[in-house]
Tab-separated table of C-alpha atoms in Angstrom:
chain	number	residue	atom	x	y	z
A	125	UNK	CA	113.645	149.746	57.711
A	126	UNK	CA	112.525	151.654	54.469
A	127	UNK	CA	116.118	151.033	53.358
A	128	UNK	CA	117.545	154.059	51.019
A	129	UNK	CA	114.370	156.327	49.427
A	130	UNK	CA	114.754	158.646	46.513
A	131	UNK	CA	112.208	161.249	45.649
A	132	UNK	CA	110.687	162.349	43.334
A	133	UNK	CA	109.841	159.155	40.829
A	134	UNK	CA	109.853	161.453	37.839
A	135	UNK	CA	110.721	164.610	37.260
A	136	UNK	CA	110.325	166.508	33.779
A	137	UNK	CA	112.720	169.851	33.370
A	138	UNK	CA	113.476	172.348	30.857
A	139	UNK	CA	116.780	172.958	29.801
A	140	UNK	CA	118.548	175.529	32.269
A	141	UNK	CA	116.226	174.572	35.289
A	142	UNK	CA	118.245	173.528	38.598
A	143	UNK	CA	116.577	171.206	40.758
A	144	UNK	CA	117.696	168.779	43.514
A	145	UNK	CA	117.216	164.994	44.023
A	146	UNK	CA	116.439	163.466	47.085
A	147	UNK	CA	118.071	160.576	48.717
A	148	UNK	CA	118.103	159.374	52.259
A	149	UNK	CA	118.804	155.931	53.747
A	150	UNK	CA	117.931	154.437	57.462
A	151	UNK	CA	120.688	151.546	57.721
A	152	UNK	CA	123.226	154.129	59.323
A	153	UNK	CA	125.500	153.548	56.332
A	154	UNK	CA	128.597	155.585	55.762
A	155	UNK	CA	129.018	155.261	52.174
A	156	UNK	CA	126.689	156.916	49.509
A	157	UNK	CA	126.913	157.293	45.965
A	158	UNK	CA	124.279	158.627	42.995
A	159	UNK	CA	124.817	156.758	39.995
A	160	UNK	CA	123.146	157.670	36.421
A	161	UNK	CA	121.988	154.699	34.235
A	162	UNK	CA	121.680	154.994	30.235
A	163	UNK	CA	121.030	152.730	27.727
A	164	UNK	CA	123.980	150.800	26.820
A	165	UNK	CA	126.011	152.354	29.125
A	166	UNK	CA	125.331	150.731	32.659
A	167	UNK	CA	125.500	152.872	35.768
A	168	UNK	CA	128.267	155.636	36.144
A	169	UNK	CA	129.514	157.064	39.209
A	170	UNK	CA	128.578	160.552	39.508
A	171	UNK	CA	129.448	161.538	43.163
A	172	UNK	CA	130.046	159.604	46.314
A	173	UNK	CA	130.476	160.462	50.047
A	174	UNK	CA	132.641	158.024	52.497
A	175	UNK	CA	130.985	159.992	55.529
A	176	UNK	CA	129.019	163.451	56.830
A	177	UNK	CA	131.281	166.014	55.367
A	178	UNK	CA	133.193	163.873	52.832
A	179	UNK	CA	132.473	163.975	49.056
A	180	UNK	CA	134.647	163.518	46.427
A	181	UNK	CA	134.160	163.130	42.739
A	182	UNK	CA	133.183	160.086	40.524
A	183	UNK	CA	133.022	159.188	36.570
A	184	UNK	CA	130.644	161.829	35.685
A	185	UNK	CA	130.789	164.679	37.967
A	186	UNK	CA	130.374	167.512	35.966
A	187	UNK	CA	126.804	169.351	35.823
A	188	UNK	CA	126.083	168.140	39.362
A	189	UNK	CA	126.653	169.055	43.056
A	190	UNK	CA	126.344	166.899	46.642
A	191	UNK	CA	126.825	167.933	49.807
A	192	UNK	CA	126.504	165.327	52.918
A	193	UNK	CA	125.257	167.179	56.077
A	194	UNK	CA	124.248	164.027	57.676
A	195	UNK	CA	124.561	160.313	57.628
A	196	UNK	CA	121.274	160.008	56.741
A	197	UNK	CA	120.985	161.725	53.651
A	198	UNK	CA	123.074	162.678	49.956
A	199	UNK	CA	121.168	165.012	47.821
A	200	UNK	CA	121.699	165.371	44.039
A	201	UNK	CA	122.009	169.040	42.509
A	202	UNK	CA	121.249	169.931	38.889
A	203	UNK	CA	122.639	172.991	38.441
A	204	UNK	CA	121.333	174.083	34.977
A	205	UNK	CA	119.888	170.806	33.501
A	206	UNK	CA	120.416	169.741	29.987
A	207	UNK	CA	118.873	167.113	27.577
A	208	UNK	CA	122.094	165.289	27.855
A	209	UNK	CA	121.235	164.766	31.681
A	210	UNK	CA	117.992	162.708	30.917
A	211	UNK	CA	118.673	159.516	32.722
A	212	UNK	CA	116.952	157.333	35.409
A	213	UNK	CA	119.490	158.232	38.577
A	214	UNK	CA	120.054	155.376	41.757
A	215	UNK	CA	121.378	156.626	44.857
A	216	UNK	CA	122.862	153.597	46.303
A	217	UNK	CA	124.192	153.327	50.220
A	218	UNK	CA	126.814	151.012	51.452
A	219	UNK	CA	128.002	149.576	55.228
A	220	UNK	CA	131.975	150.306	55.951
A	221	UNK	CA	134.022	147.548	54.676
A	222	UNK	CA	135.271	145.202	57.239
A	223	UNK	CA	136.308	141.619	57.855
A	224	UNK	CA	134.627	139.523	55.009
A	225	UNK	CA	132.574	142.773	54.044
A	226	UNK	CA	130.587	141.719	51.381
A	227	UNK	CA	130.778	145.177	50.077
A	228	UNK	CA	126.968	145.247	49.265
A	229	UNK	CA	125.468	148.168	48.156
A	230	UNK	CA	122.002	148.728	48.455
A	231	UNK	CA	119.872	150.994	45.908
A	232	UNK	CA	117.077	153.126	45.900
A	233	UNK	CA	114.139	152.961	43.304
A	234	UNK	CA	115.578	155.434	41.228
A	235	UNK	CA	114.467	159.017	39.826
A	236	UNK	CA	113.151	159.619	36.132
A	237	UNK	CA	114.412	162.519	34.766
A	238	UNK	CA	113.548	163.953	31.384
A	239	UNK	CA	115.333	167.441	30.294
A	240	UNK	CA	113.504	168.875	27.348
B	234	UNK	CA	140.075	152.718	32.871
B	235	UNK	CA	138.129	149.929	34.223
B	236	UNK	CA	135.897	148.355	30.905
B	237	UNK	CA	133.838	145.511	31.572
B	238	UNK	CA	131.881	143.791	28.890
B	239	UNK	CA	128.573	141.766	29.447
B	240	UNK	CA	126.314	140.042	26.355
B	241	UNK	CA	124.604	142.932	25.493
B	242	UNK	CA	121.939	140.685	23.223
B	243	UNK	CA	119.522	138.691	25.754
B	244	UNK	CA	119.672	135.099	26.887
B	245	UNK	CA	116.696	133.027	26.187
B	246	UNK	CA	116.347	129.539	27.728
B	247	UNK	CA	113.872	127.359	28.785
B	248	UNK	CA	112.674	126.611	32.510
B	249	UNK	CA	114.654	124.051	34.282
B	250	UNK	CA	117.969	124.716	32.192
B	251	UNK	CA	121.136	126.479	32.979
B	252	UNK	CA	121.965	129.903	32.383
B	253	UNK	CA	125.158	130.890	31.679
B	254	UNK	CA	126.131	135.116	31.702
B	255	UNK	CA	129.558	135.906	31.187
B	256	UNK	CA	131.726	139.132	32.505
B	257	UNK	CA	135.141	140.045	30.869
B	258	UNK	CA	137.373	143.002	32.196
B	259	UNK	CA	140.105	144.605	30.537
B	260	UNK	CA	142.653	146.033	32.887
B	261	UNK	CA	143.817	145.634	36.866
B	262	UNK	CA	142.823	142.476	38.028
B	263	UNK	CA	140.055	143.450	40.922
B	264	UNK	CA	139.710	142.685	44.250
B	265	UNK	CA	136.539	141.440	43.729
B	266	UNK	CA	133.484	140.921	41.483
B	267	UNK	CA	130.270	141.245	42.591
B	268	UNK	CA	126.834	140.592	40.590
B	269	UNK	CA	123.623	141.970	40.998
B	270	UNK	CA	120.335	141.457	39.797
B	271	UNK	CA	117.986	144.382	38.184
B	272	UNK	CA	114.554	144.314	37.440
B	273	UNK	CA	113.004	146.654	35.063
B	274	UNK	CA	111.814	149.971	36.803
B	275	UNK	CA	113.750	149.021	39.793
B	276	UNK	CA	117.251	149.596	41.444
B	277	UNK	CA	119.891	146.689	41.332
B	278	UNK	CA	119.808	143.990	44.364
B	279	UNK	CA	122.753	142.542	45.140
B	280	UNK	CA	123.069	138.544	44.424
B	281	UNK	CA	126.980	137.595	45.525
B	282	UNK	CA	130.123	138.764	45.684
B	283	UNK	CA	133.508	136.992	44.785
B	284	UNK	CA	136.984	137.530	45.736
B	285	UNK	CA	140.296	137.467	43.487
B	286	UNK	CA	141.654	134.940	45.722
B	287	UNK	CA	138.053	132.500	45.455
B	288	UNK	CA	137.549	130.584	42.029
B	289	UNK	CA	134.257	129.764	42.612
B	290	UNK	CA	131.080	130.523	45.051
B	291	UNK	CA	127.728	129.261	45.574
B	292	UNK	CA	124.607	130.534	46.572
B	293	UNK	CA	121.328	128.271	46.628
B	294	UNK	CA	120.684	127.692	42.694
B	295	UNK	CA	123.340	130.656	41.841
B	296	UNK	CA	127.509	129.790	41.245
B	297	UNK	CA	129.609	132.642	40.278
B	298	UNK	CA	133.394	132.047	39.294
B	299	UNK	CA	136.358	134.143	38.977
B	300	UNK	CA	139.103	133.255	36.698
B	301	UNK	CA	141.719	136.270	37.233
B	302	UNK	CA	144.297	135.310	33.941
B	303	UNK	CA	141.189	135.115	31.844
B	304	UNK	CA	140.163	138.112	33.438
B	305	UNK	CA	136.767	136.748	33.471
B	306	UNK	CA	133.798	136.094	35.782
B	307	UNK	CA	130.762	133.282	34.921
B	308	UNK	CA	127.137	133.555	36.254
B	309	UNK	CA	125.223	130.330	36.246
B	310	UNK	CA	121.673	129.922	37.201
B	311	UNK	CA	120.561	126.321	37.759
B	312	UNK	CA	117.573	124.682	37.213
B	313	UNK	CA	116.186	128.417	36.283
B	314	UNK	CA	112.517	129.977	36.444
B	315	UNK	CA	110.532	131.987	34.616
B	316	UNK	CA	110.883	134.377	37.622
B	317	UNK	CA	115.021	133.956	37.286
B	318	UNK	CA	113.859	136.678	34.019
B	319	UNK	CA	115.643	140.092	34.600
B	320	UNK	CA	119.091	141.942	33.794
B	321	UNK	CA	122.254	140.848	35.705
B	322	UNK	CA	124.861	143.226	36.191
B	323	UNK	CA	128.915	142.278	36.828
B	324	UNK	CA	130.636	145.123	38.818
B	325	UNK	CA	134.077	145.840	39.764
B	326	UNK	CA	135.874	148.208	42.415
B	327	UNK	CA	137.678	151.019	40.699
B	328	UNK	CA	140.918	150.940	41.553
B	329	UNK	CA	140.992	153.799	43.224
B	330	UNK	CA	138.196	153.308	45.555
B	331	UNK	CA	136.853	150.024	47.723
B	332	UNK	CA	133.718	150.931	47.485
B	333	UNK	CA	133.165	152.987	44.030
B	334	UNK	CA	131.755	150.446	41.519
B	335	UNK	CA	132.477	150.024	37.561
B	336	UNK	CA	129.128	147.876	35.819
B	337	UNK	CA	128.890	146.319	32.962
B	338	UNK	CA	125.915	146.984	30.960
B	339	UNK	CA	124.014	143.795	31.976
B	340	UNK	CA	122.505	140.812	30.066
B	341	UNK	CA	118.586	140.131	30.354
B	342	UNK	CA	117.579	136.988	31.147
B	343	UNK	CA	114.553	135.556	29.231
B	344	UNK	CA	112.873	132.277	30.944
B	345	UNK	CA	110.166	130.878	29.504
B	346	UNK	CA	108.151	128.063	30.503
């Protein structure tokens, strides 16, 4: 199993520039999220998806899109970047919790993204 | 909201001692804890998870506890190694979701030999 992939590794934009990150996972996992990670801030929830054709809104929606056409895969929209989006960005996947679920979630490598 | 604080200044100790991180929360007691381990350049692994009703797991040379009226969790690392050297991250379930996370900012580890 490759486990949950993210592409690309870094990505430089210029302010106003939409562009989509990748993120696909092969453990058949219902649950996906995209979290952004800044220093001294931890990781914030920016969208999640329970299931194909279920998203719903975390910490830090605004500026970004999902949609969840398959299991498989939960792409990240930028719709017109700005600097304040510069971040390093985990997609992270998750089993459906169950009797003594540890409730694991399982990230990718991340994506580098620099808004100039 | 959910606020959790970690150290934010890094732990330095020497091989073979314990490490001790700490995790405080501030508001609805959750249903459980979990901590993960993150290594720089890299996405958070999961280490252990503990529930409200547990005071205390194990896991090989890792022990997390849960103390729900301090509204704290405790991270110990025994008999560490320089490889034990990363950031460890204390996360909570929003209360409105199972699944949808709140994480501290994380504490690096420093191990030297």
């Amino acid at each position: 199993n490759a486990g949950v992939t993210q592409t690309p590794k870094f990505q430089v934009l210029k302010t106003g520039q939409s562009m989509t990150l990748q993120c696909a996972q092969d453990m058949n996992h219902e649950y996906m999220s995209w979290y952004r990670q800044d220093p001294g801030m931890g990781l914030r929830l920016i969208h999640y998806s329970v299931g194909a054709g279920i998203t719903d809104q975390g910490e830090v929606p605004n500026g970004y899109n999902v949609s969840r056409s398959t299991t498989e895969d939960f792409p990240l929209r930028l719709l017109s970047a700005a600097p304040s989006q510069t971040s390093v960005y985990f997609c992270a996947s998750a089993d459906a919790p169950g009797t003594g679920s540890s409730y694991e979630q399982y990230f990718g490598p991340g994506t580098r993204l620099t808004v100039t | 909201s959910q606020k959790i604080e970690q150290n934010s200044e890094a732990l330095n100790i020497q091989e073979g001692k314990t490490a001790t991180l700490t995790c405080n929360y501030t508001n609805y007691s959750p249903a459980y804890l979990q901590w993960y381990r993150q290594d720089p350049g890299r996405g958070p692994v999961f280490l252990l998870l503990i529930r409200e009703n547990e005071k205390e797991k194990r896991k090989e040379r890792l022990k997390v506890t849960f103390d729900t009226t301090l509204k704290q969790s405790l991270f110990h690392i025994t008999a560490s190694q320089p490889a034990d050297s990363a950031t460890y991250l204390c996360a909570l379930p929003m209360n409105t979701g199972f699944q949808k996370l709140v994480f501290g900012t994380g504490t690096r580890l420093l191990v030297s030999p």
